[in-house]
mmCIF file of C-alpha atoms and ligand atoms in Angstrom:
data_model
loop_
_atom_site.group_PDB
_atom_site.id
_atom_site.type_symbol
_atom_site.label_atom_id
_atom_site.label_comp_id
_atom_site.label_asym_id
_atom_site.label_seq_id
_atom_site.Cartn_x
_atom_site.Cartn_y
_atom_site.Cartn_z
ATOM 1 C CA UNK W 1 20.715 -29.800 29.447
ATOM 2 C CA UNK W 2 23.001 -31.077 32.506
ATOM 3 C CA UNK W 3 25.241 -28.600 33.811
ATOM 4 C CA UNK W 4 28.670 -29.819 34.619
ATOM 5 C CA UNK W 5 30.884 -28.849 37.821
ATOM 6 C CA UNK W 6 34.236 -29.644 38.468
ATOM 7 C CA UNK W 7 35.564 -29.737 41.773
ATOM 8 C CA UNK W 8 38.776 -30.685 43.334
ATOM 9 C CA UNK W 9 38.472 -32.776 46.688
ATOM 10 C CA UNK W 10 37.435 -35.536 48.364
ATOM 11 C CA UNK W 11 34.190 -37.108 46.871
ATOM 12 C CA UNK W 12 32.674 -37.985 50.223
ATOM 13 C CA UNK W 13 32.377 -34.371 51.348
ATOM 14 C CA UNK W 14 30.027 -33.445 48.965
ATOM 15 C CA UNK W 15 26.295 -32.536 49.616
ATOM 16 C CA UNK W 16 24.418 -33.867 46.451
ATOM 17 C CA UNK W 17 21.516 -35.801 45.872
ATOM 18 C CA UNK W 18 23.521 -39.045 44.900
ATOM 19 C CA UNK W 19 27.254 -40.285 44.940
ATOM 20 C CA UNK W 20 28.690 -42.490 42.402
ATOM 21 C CA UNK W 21 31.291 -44.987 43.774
ATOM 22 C CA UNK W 22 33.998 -46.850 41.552
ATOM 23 C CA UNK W 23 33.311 -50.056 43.481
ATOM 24 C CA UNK W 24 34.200 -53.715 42.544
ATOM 25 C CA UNK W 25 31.875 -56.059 41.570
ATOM 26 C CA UNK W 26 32.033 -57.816 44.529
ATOM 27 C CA UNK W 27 30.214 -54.711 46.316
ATOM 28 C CA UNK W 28 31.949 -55.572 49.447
ATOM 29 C CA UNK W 29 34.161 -52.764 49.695
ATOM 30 C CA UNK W 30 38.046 -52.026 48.417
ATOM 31 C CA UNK W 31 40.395 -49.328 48.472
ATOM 32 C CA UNK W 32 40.705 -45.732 47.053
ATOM 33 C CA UNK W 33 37.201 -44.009 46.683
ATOM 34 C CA UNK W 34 35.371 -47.077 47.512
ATOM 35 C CA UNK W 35 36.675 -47.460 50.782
ATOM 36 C CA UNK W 36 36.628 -43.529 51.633
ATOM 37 C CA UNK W 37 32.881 -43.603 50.789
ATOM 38 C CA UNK W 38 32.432 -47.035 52.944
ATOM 39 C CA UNK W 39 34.399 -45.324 56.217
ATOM 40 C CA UNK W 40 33.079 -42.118 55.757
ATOM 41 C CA UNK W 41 29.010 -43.315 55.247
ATOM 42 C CA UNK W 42 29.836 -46.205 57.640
ATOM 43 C CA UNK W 43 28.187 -49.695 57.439
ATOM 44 C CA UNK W 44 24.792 -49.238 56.503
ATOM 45 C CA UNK W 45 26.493 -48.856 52.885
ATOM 46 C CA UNK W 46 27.504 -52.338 53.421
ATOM 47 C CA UNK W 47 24.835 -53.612 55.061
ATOM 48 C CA UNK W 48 22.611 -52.648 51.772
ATOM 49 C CA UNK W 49 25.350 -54.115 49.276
ATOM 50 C CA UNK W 50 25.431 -57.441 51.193
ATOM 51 C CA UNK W 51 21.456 -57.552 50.956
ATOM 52 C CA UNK W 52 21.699 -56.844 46.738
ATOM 53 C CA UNK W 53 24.247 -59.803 46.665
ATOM 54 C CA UNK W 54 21.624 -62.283 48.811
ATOM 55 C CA UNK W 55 19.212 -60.829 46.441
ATOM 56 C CA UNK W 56 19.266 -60.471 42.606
ATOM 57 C CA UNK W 57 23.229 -59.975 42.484
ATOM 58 C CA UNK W 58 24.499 -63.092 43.742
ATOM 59 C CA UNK W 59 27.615 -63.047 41.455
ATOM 60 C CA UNK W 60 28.111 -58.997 41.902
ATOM 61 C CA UNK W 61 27.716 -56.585 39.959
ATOM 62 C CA UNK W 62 28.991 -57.286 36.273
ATOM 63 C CA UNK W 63 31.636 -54.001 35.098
ATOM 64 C CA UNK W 64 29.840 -51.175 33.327
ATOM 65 C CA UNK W 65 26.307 -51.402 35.487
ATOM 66 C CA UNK W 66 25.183 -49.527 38.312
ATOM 67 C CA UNK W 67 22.635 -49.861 41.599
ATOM 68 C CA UNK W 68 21.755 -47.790 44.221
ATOM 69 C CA UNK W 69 21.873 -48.151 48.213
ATOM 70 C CA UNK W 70 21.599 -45.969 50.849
ATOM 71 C CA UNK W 71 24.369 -42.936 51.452
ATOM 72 C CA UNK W 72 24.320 -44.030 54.916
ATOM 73 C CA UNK W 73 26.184 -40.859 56.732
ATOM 74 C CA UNK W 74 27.417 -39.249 53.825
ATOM 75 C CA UNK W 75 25.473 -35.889 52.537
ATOM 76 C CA UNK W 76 23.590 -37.652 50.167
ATOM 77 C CA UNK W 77 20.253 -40.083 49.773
ATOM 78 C CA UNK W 78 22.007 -42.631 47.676
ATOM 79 C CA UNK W 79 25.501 -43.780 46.579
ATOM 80 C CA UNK W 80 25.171 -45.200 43.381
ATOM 81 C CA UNK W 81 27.905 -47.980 42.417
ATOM 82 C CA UNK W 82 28.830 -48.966 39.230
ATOM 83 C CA UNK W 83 31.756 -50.930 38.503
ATOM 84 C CA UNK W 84 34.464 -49.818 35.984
ATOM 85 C CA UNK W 85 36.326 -51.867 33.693
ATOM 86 C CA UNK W 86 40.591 -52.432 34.316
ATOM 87 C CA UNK W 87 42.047 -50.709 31.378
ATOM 88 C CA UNK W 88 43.641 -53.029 29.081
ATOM 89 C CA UNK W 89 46.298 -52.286 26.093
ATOM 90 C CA UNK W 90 44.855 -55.438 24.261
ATOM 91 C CA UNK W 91 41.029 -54.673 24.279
ATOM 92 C CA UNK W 92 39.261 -51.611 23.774
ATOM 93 C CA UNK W 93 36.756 -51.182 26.802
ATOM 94 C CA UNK W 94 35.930 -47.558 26.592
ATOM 95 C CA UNK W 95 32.442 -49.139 25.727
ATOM 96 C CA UNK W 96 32.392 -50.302 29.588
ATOM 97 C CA UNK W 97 33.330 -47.327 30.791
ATOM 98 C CA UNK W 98 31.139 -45.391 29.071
ATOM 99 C CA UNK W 99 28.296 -47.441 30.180
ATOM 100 C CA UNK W 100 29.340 -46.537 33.932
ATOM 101 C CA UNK W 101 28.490 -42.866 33.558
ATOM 102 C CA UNK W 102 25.036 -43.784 31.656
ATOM 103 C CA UNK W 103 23.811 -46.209 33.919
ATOM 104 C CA UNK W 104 24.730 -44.653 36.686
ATOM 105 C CA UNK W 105 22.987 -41.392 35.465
ATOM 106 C CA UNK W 106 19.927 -43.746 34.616
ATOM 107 C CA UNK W 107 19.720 -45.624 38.326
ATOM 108 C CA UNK W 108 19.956 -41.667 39.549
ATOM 109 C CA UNK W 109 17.680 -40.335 37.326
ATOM 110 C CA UNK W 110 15.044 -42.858 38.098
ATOM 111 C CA UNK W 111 15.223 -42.562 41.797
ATOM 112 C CA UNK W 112 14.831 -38.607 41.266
ATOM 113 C CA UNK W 113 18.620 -37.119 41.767
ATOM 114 C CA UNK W 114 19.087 -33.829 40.478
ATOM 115 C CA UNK W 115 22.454 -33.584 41.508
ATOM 116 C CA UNK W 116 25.435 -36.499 41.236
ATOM 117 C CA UNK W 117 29.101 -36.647 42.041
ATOM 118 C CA UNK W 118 31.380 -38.871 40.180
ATOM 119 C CA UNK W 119 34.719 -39.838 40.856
ATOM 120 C CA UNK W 120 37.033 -40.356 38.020
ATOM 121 C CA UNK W 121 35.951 -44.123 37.499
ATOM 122 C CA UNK W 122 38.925 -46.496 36.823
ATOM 123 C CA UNK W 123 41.562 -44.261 36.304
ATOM 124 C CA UNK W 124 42.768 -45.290 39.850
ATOM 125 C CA UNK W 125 43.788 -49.145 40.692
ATOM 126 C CA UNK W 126 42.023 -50.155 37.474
ATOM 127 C CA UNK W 127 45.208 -48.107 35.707
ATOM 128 C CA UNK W 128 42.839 -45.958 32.947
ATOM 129 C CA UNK W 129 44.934 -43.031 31.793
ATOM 130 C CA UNK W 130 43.497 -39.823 33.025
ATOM 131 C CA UNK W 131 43.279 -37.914 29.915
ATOM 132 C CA UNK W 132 41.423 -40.769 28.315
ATOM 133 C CA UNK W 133 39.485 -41.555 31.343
ATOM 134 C CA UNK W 134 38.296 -37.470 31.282
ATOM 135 C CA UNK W 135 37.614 -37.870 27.442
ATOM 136 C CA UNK W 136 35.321 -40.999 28.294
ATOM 137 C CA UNK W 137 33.529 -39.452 31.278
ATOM 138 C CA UNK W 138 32.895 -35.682 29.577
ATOM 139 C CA UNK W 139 31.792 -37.075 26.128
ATOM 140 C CA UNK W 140 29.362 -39.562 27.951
ATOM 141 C CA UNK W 141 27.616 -37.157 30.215
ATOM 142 C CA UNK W 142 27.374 -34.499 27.162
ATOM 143 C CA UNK W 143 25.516 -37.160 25.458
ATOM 144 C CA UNK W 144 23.573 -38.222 28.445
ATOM 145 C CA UNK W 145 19.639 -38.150 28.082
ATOM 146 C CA UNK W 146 19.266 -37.710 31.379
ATOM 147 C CA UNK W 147 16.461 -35.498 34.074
ATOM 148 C CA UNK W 148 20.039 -35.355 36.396
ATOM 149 C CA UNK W 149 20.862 -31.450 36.160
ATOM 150 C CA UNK W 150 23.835 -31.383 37.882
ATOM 151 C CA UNK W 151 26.949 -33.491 37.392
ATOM 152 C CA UNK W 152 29.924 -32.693 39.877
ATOM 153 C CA UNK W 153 32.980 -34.606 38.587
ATOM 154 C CA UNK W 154 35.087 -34.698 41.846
ATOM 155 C CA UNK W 155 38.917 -34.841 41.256
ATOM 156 C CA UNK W 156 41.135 -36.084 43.835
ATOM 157 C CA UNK W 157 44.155 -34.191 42.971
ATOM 158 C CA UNK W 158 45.594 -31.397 40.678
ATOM 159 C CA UNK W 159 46.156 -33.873 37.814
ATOM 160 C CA UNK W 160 42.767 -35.273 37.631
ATOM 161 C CA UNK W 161 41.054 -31.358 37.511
ATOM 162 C CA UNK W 162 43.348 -30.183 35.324
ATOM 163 C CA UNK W 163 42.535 -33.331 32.325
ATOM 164 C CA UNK W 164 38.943 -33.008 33.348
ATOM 165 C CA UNK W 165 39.053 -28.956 32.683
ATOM 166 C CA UNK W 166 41.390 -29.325 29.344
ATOM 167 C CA UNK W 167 38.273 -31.723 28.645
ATOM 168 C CA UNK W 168 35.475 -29.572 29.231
ATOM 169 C CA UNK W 169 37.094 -25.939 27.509
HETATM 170 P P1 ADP B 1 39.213 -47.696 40.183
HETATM 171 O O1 ADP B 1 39.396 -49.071 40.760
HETATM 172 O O2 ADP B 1 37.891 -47.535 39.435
HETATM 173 O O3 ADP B 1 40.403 -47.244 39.393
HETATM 174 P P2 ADP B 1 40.018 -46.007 42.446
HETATM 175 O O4 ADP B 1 39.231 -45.706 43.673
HETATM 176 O O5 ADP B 1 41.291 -46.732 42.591
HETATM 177 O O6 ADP B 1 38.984 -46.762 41.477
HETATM 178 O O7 ADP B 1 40.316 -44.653 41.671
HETATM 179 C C1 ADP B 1 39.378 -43.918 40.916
HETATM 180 C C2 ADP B 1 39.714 -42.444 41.041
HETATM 181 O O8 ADP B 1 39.206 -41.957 42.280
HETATM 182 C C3 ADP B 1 41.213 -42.130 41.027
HETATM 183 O O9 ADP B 1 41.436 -41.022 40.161
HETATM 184 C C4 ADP B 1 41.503 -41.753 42.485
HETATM 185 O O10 ADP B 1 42.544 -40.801 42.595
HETATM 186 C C5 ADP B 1 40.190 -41.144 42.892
HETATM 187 N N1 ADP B 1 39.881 -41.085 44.326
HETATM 188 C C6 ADP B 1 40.385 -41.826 45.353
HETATM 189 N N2 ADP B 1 39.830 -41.451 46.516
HETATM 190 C C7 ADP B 1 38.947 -40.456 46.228
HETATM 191 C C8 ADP B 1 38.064 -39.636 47.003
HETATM 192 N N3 ADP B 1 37.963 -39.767 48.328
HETATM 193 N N4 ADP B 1 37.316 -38.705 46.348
HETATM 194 C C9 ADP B 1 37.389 -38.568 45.013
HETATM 195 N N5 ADP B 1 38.188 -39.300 44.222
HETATM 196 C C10 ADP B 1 38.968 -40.236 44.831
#
């Protein structure tokens, strides 16, 4: 079974085998975790992502999939990217979300991680309520059939632990 960690901090100081990033599908960098992981792991991050767009991801990288590149500088072999979907009060997309935790879990898995950090994917910009957002995250992983053993959920503030911990008790 996968252990789970929670952690309060800053995703990019973590020492684990591979780092999920809440990027866009564009891959070409934005703001909040994606663009602490880019500055912290500098360009070779970028370098890779512009090489999977010339390559087989010409239109990005559709919401609720994931692929690897190098961690660059950060502690890590790979950051693994995976695109969440915008929360919407019209459609139910918890499906897409969802599939962000499991395919990123399956790109790790396959490249040999052990250990991988998420962020709490979407519930930033993209405007997914946090409590939801933990439900979606904790449920998924739980379910996971995964070789991963660790998962490190890595909460930016006090909020974000605190619906992740209500989640996990
Ligand atoms: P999204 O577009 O998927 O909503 P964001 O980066 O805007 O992505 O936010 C996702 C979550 O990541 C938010 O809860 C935000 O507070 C958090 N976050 C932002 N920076 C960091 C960081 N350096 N480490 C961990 N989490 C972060």
């Amino acid at each position: 079974m996968t252990a789970i960690e929670l952690v309060q901090g800053d995703i990019t100081r973590e020492s684990v085998d591979a780092i999920v990033n809440a990027a866009n599908s564009s891959l070409l960098g934005g703001g909040g975790v994606d663009g602490a992981i880019h500055r912290r792991g500098g360009p070779a991050i970028l370098e890779d992502c512009r090489r999977l767009r010339a390559a087989h991801l010409g239109k990005g990288l559709p919401t609720g999939q994931a692929v690897a590149t190098t961690a660059g500088d950060l502690d890590a072999r790979w950051v693994v990217h995976t695109v969440g979907p915008v929360f919407s009060t019209t459609e139910d997309r918890s499906g897409l979300l969802a599939s962000c935790y499991r395919e990123s879990l399956r790109v790790a898995g396959e490249l040999g991680a052990r250990t991988v950090a998420f962020p709490a994917i979407s519930t930033g910009v993209y405007g997914w309520p946090m409590d939801d957002g933990a439900r979606i995250a904790v449920e998924t992983v739980r379910a996971a059939d995964t070789t991963v053993e660790e998962v490190r959920f890595v909460l930016f503030d006090e909020r974000a632990y605190e619906a992740f911990a209500a989640r996990l008790r």
